[in-house]
Amino acid sequence: MGNMEKVRMLDFQQRGDERGHLVVVEGGVDIPFEIRRAFYIYGSGSDVVRGQHANRRTEFVLINVAGTSKVKVKDGEGNEEIYCLGRPHMGIYLPAMVWKDMYGFSRDSVLLVLASTHYDADEYIRDYSDFVREVAPHMEVVGKSGGRRA
Ligand code: TYD
């Protein structure tokens, strides 16, 4: 299965009652990995683009627990998809080795990110051409001789 096919929306059970809503996400149950890290992004302007990287090892689930944002996912082989987040009971699952841009943040956006690893800056790929080279070396055919770049 290609990495793009692994990207999917997750719909969590809402345990609402007359007191309001409650959503539970358990690692390995509702989230398809054990959660080792959580962080959240807020206060990003509507013109800001975050992410712009791929991760060699880390899987993520992104949940807009308030407000809305968009995620553009690319596989480095010419395929891309845009997902709209904005329902607190829904998340998007992102496998390792996909390029992601988060953008279009509403003023009230709070984007919760659950990750499968502790932070390791070395497993981030922050240059798109490096990403393409790692994910799809066969696409890096350059020059008239058809020689490969490393
Ligand atoms: P960055 O990866 O640029 O955020 P985004 O993916 O939203 O664009 O991270 C911003 C800063 O925070 C950067 O200096 C690295 C640091 N950081 C950590 O220390 N730990 C983490 O888990 C994350 C996600 C970032």
PDB file of C-alpha atoms and ligand atoms in Angstrom:
ATOM      1  CA  MET A   1       0.000   0.000   0.000  1.00  0.00           C
ATOM      2  CA  GLY A   2       1.367   3.442  -0.890  1.00  0.00           C
ATOM      3  CA  ASN A   3       1.755   6.037   1.803  1.00  0.00           C
ATOM      4  CA  MET A   4      -1.082   8.174   0.392  1.00  0.00           C
ATOM      5  CA  GLU A   5      -3.516   5.279   0.768  1.00  0.00           C
ATOM      6  CA  LYS A   6      -2.603   5.010   4.432  1.00  0.00           C
ATOM      7  CA  VAL A   7      -3.766   8.590   5.084  1.00  0.00           C
ATOM      8  CA  ARG A   8      -7.298   8.485   6.446  1.00  0.00           C
ATOM      9  CA  MET A   9      -9.806  10.376   8.514  1.00  0.00           C
ATOM     10  CA  LEU A  10     -10.633   8.906  11.916  1.00  0.00           C
ATOM     11  CA  ASP A  11     -14.065   9.431  13.441  1.00  0.00           C
ATOM     12  CA  PHE A  12     -13.967   9.153  17.217  1.00  0.00           C
ATOM     13  CA  GLN A  13     -16.943   8.217  19.316  1.00  0.00           C
ATOM     14  CA  GLN A  14     -18.652  11.227  20.915  1.00  0.00           C
ATOM     15  CA  ARG A  15     -19.792  10.562  24.433  1.00  0.00           C
ATOM     16  CA  GLY A  16     -22.074  13.542  24.628  1.00  0.00           C
ATOM     17  CA  ASP A  17     -24.881  14.031  27.055  1.00  0.00           C
ATOM     18  CA  GLU A  18     -26.821  17.019  28.341  1.00  0.00           C
ATOM     19  CA  ARG A  19     -23.615  18.301  29.964  1.00  0.00           C
ATOM     20  CA  GLY A  20     -21.727  18.577  26.674  1.00  0.00           C
ATOM     21  CA  HIS A  21     -19.337  16.482  24.627  1.00  0.00           C
ATOM     22  CA  LEU A  22     -16.505  14.207  25.585  1.00  0.00           C
ATOM     23  CA  VAL A  23     -14.201  12.448  23.151  1.00  0.00           C
ATOM     24  CA  VAL A  24     -11.699   9.835  24.275  1.00  0.00           C
ATOM     25  CA  VAL A  25      -8.712   8.799  22.198  1.00  0.00           C
ATOM     26  CA  GLU A  26      -6.668   5.886  23.469  1.00  0.00           C
ATOM     27  CA  GLY A  27      -3.309   4.965  21.989  1.00  0.00           C
ATOM     28  CA  GLY A  28      -3.428   1.680  20.120  1.00  0.00           C
ATOM     29  CA  VAL A  29      -7.243   1.695  20.216  1.00  0.00           C
ATOM     30  CA  ASP A  30      -8.688   4.856  18.632  1.00  0.00           C
ATOM     31  CA  ILE A  31      -5.267   6.033  17.514  1.00  0.00           C
ATOM     32  CA  PRO A  32      -3.421   3.475  15.356  1.00  0.00           C
ATOM     33  CA  PHE A  33      -0.197   3.722  17.408  1.00  0.00           C
ATOM     34  CA  GLU A  34       0.926   4.124  20.987  1.00  0.00           C
ATOM     35  CA  ILE A  35       1.062   7.851  21.764  1.00  0.00           C
ATOM     36  CA  ARG A  36       4.512   9.021  22.843  1.00  0.00           C
ATOM     37  CA  ARG A  37       4.070  12.765  22.325  1.00  0.00           C
ATOM     38  CA  ALA A  38       1.337  15.366  22.108  1.00  0.00           C
ATOM     39  CA  PHE A  39       1.651  18.997  21.091  1.00  0.00           C
ATOM     40  CA  TYR A  40      -0.785  21.615  19.925  1.00  0.00           C
ATOM     41  CA  ILE A  41      -0.619  24.545  17.601  1.00  0.00           C
ATOM     42  CA  TYR A  42      -2.659  27.713  18.023  1.00  0.00           C
ATOM     43  CA  GLY A  43      -2.344  31.407  17.252  1.00  0.00           C
ATOM     44  CA  SER A  44      -1.162  30.766  13.683  1.00  0.00           C
ATOM     45  CA  GLY A  45      -2.405  33.404  11.231  1.00  0.00           C
ATOM     46  CA  SER A  46      -4.521  32.458   8.233  1.00  0.00           C
ATOM     47  CA  ASP A  47      -1.562  33.084   5.889  1.00  0.00           C
ATOM     48  CA  VAL A  48       0.855  30.867   7.821  1.00  0.00           C
ATOM     49  CA  VAL A  49       1.995  27.527   6.428  1.00  0.00           C
ATOM     50  CA  ARG A  50       3.363  25.147   9.046  1.00  0.00           C
ATOM     51  CA  GLY A  51       4.772  21.661   8.777  1.00  0.00           C
ATOM     52  CA  GLN A  52       6.519  21.632   5.412  1.00  0.00           C
ATOM     53  CA  HIS A  53       8.354  18.512   6.344  1.00  0.00           C
ATOM     54  CA  ALA A  54       8.172  14.736   6.287  1.00  0.00           C
ATOM     55  CA  ASN A  55       9.111  12.355   9.067  1.00  0.00           C
ATOM     56  CA  ARG A  56      11.122   9.230   8.492  1.00  0.00           C
ATOM     57  CA  ARG A  57       9.673   7.313  11.442  1.00  0.00           C
ATOM     58  CA  THR A  58       6.865   9.238  13.089  1.00  0.00           C
ATOM     59  CA  GLU A  59       3.166   8.673  12.541  1.00  0.00           C
ATOM     60  CA  PHE A  60       0.752  11.439  13.514  1.00  0.00           C
ATOM     61  CA  VAL A  61      -2.915  12.045  14.197  1.00  0.00           C
ATOM     62  CA  LEU A  62      -4.060  15.672  13.871  1.00  0.00           C
ATOM     63  CA  ILE A  63      -7.279  16.836  15.520  1.00  0.00           C
ATOM     64  CA  ASN A  64      -8.650  20.382  15.306  1.00  0.00           C
ATOM     65  CA  VAL A  65     -10.120  20.375  18.802  1.00  0.00           C
ATOM     66  CA  ALA A  66     -11.276  23.958  18.103  1.00  0.00           C
ATOM     67  CA  GLY A  67     -11.536  25.949  14.885  1.00  0.00           C
ATOM     68  CA  THR A  68     -10.506  24.777  11.448  1.00  0.00           C
ATOM     69  CA  SER A  69      -7.422  24.211   9.332  1.00  0.00           C
ATOM     70  CA  LYS A  70      -6.308  22.312   6.261  1.00  0.00           C
ATOM     71  CA  VAL A  71      -3.634  19.713   5.688  1.00  0.00           C
ATOM     72  CA  LYS A  72      -2.041  19.092   2.322  1.00  0.00           C
ATOM     73  CA  VAL A  73      -0.369  15.710   2.058  1.00  0.00           C
ATOM     74  CA  LYS A  74       2.077  14.728  -0.690  1.00  0.00           C
ATOM     75  CA  ASP A  75       3.723  11.368  -1.314  1.00  0.00           C
ATOM     76  CA  GLY A  76       6.684  12.749  -3.268  1.00  0.00           C
ATOM     77  CA  GLU A  77       5.604  10.769  -6.307  1.00  0.00           C
ATOM     78  CA  GLY A  78       3.222  13.363  -7.721  1.00  0.00           C
ATOM     79  CA  ASN A  79       0.136  12.611  -5.637  1.00  0.00           C
ATOM     80  CA  GLU A  80      -1.349  15.145  -3.241  1.00  0.00           C
ATOM     81  CA  GLU A  81      -4.553  15.477  -1.238  1.00  0.00           C
ATOM     82  CA  ILE A  82      -6.034  18.285   0.818  1.00  0.00           C
ATOM     83  CA  TYR A  83      -8.011  17.480   3.949  1.00  0.00           C
ATOM     84  CA  CYS A  84     -10.164  19.926   5.920  1.00  0.00           C
ATOM     85  CA  LEU A  85     -10.115  19.584   9.679  1.00  0.00           C
ATOM     86  CA  GLY A  86     -12.645  21.226  11.931  1.00  0.00           C
ATOM     87  CA  ARG A  87     -14.646  18.673  13.843  1.00  0.00           C
ATOM     88  CA  PRO A  88     -13.359  17.980  17.349  1.00  0.00           C
ATOM     89  CA  HIS A  89     -14.341  14.315  17.078  1.00  0.00           C
ATOM     90  CA  MET A  90     -12.419  13.726  13.858  1.00  0.00           C
ATOM     91  CA  GLY A  91      -8.722  13.366  13.181  1.00  0.00           C
ATOM     92  CA  ILE A  92      -6.475  12.654  10.261  1.00  0.00           C
ATOM     93  CA  TYR A  93      -3.957   9.823  10.399  1.00  0.00           C
ATOM     94  CA  LEU A  94      -0.638  10.504   8.669  1.00  0.00           C
ATOM     95  CA  PRO A  95       1.877   7.661   8.257  1.00  0.00           C
ATOM     96  CA  ALA A  96       5.617   8.193   8.189  1.00  0.00           C
ATOM     97  CA  MET A  97       7.181   9.461   4.963  1.00  0.00           C
ATOM     98  CA  VAL A  98       4.494  11.787   3.697  1.00  0.00           C
ATOM     99  CA  TRP A  99       5.093  15.500   3.163  1.00  0.00           C
ATOM    100  CA  LYS A 100       2.630  17.700   5.042  1.00  0.00           C
ATOM    101  CA  ASP A 101       1.666  21.353   5.035  1.00  0.00           C
ATOM    102  CA  MET A 102      -0.768  22.685   7.628  1.00  0.00           C
ATOM    103  CA  TYR A 103      -2.384  25.988   6.670  1.00  0.00           C
ATOM    104  CA  GLY A 104      -5.624  27.938   6.481  1.00  0.00           C
ATOM    105  CA  PHE A 105      -5.863  28.229  10.261  1.00  0.00           C
ATOM    106  CA  SER A 106      -8.962  29.946  11.612  1.00  0.00           C
ATOM    107  CA  ARG A 107      -8.324  32.472  14.373  1.00  0.00           C
ATOM    108  CA  ASP A 108      -9.687  30.064  16.954  1.00  0.00           C
ATOM    109  CA  SER A 109      -7.833  27.014  15.602  1.00  0.00           C
ATOM    110  CA  VAL A 110      -6.301  24.697  18.178  1.00  0.00           C
ATOM    111  CA  LEU A 111      -4.663  21.816  16.345  1.00  0.00           C
ATOM    112  CA  LEU A 112      -3.827  18.899  18.605  1.00  0.00           C
ATOM    113  CA  VAL A 113      -1.129  16.602  17.250  1.00  0.00           C
ATOM    114  CA  LEU A 114      -0.522  13.100  18.612  1.00  0.00           C
ATOM    115  CA  ALA A 115       2.737  11.448  17.607  1.00  0.00           C
ATOM    116  CA  SER A 116       4.137   7.930  17.769  1.00  0.00           C
ATOM    117  CA  THR A 117       7.667   9.017  18.797  1.00  0.00           C
ATOM    118  CA  HIS A 118       9.457  11.323  21.136  1.00  0.00           C
ATOM    119  CA  TYR A 119      10.858  14.369  19.374  1.00  0.00           C
ATOM    120  CA  ASP A 120      13.966  13.708  17.313  1.00  0.00           C
ATOM    121  CA  ALA A 121      14.941  16.520  14.967  1.00  0.00           C
ATOM    122  CA  ASP A 122      17.056  14.088  12.934  1.00  0.00           C
ATOM    123  CA  GLU A 123      14.063  12.152  11.679  1.00  0.00           C
ATOM    124  CA  TYR A 124      12.546  15.274  10.092  1.00  0.00           C
ATOM    125  CA  ILE A 125      13.123  15.876   6.381  1.00  0.00           C
ATOM    126  CA  ARG A 126      12.724  19.612   5.840  1.00  0.00           C
ATOM    127  CA  ASP A 127      13.846  19.878   2.240  1.00  0.00           C
ATOM    128  CA  TYR A 128      11.299  18.725  -0.322  1.00  0.00           C
ATOM    129  CA  SER A 129      13.850  17.520  -2.854  1.00  0.00           C
ATOM    130  CA  ASP A 130      15.567  15.470  -0.133  1.00  0.00           C
ATOM    131  CA  PHE A 131      12.177  13.938   0.616  1.00  0.00           C
ATOM    132  CA  VAL A 132      11.580  13.048  -3.034  1.00  0.00           C
ATOM    133  CA  ARG A 133      15.054  11.551  -3.221  1.00  0.00           C
ATOM    134  CA  GLU A 134      14.392   9.360  -0.182  1.00  0.00           C
ATOM    135  CA  VAL A 135      10.871   8.286  -1.004  1.00  0.00           C
ATOM    136  CA  ALA A 136      11.117   7.862  -4.746  1.00  0.00           C
ATOM    137  CA  PRO A 137      14.708   7.641  -5.938  1.00  0.00           C
ATOM    138  CA  HIS A 138      13.438   6.317  -9.279  1.00  0.00           C
ATOM    139  CA  MET A 139      11.878   9.772  -9.898  1.00  0.00           C
ATOM    140  CA  GLU A 140      15.251  11.426  -9.584  1.00  0.00           C
ATOM    141  CA  VAL A 141      16.419  10.455 -13.026  1.00  0.00           C
ATOM    142  CA  VAL A 142      18.328  13.496 -14.208  1.00  0.00           C
ATOM    143  CA  GLY A 143      20.368  14.457 -17.206  1.00  0.00           C
ATOM    144  CA  LYS A 144      20.373  13.159 -20.781  1.00  0.00           C
ATOM    145  CA  SER A 145      22.190   9.999 -19.828  1.00  0.00           C
ATOM    146  CA  GLY A 146      19.364   9.133 -17.476  1.00  0.00           C
ATOM    147  CA  GLY A 147      21.878   8.836 -14.684  1.00  0.00           C
ATOM    148  CA  ARG A 148      20.629   8.779 -11.153  1.00  0.00           C
ATOM    149  CA  ARG A 149      21.412  11.310  -8.518  1.00  0.00           C
ATOM    150  CA  ALA A 150      22.518   9.307  -5.472  1.00  0.00           C
TER     151      ALA A 150
HETATM  152  P1  TYD B   1       8.157  22.836  13.837  1.00  0.00           P
HETATM  153  O1  TYD B   1       8.507  21.430  13.489  1.00  0.00           O
HETATM  154  O2  TYD B   1       8.736  23.913  12.980  1.00  0.00           O
HETATM  155  O3  TYD B   1       6.576  23.007  13.873  1.00  0.00           O
HETATM  156  P2  TYD B   1       5.497  22.703  12.708  1.00  0.00           P
HETATM  157  O4  TYD B   1       5.615  21.257  12.374  1.00  0.00           O
HETATM  158  O5  TYD B   1       4.179  23.026  13.296  1.00  0.00           O
HETATM  159  O6  TYD B   1       5.795  23.600  11.560  1.00  0.00           O
HETATM  160  O7  TYD B   1       8.556  23.084  15.354  1.00  0.00           O
HETATM  161  C1  TYD B   1       8.677  24.366  15.916  1.00  0.00           C
HETATM  162  C2  TYD B   1       9.748  24.337  16.999  1.00  0.00           C
HETATM  163  O8  TYD B   1       9.393  23.484  18.066  1.00  0.00           O
HETATM  164  C3  TYD B   1      11.079  23.846  16.481  1.00  0.00           C
HETATM  165  O9  TYD B   1      12.111  24.636  17.079  1.00  0.00           O
HETATM  166  C4  TYD B   1      11.195  22.429  16.995  1.00  0.00           C
HETATM  167  C5  TYD B   1      10.363  22.462  18.266  1.00  0.00           C
HETATM  168  N1  TYD B   1       9.670  21.198  18.545  1.00  0.00           N
HETATM  169  C6  TYD B   1      10.060  20.433  19.618  1.00  0.00           C
HETATM  170  O10 TYD B   1      11.010  20.778  20.357  1.00  0.00           O
HETATM  171  N2  TYD B   1       9.404  19.277  19.895  1.00  0.00           N
HETATM  172  C7  TYD B   1       8.354  18.860  19.117  1.00  0.00           C
HETATM  173  O11 TYD B   1       7.764  17.791  19.378  1.00  0.00           O
HETATM  174  C8  TYD B   1       7.967  19.657  17.990  1.00  0.00           C
HETATM  175  C9  TYD B   1       6.834  19.219  17.105  1.00  0.00           C
HETATM  176  C10 TYD B   1       8.650  20.818  17.749  1.00  0.00           C
END
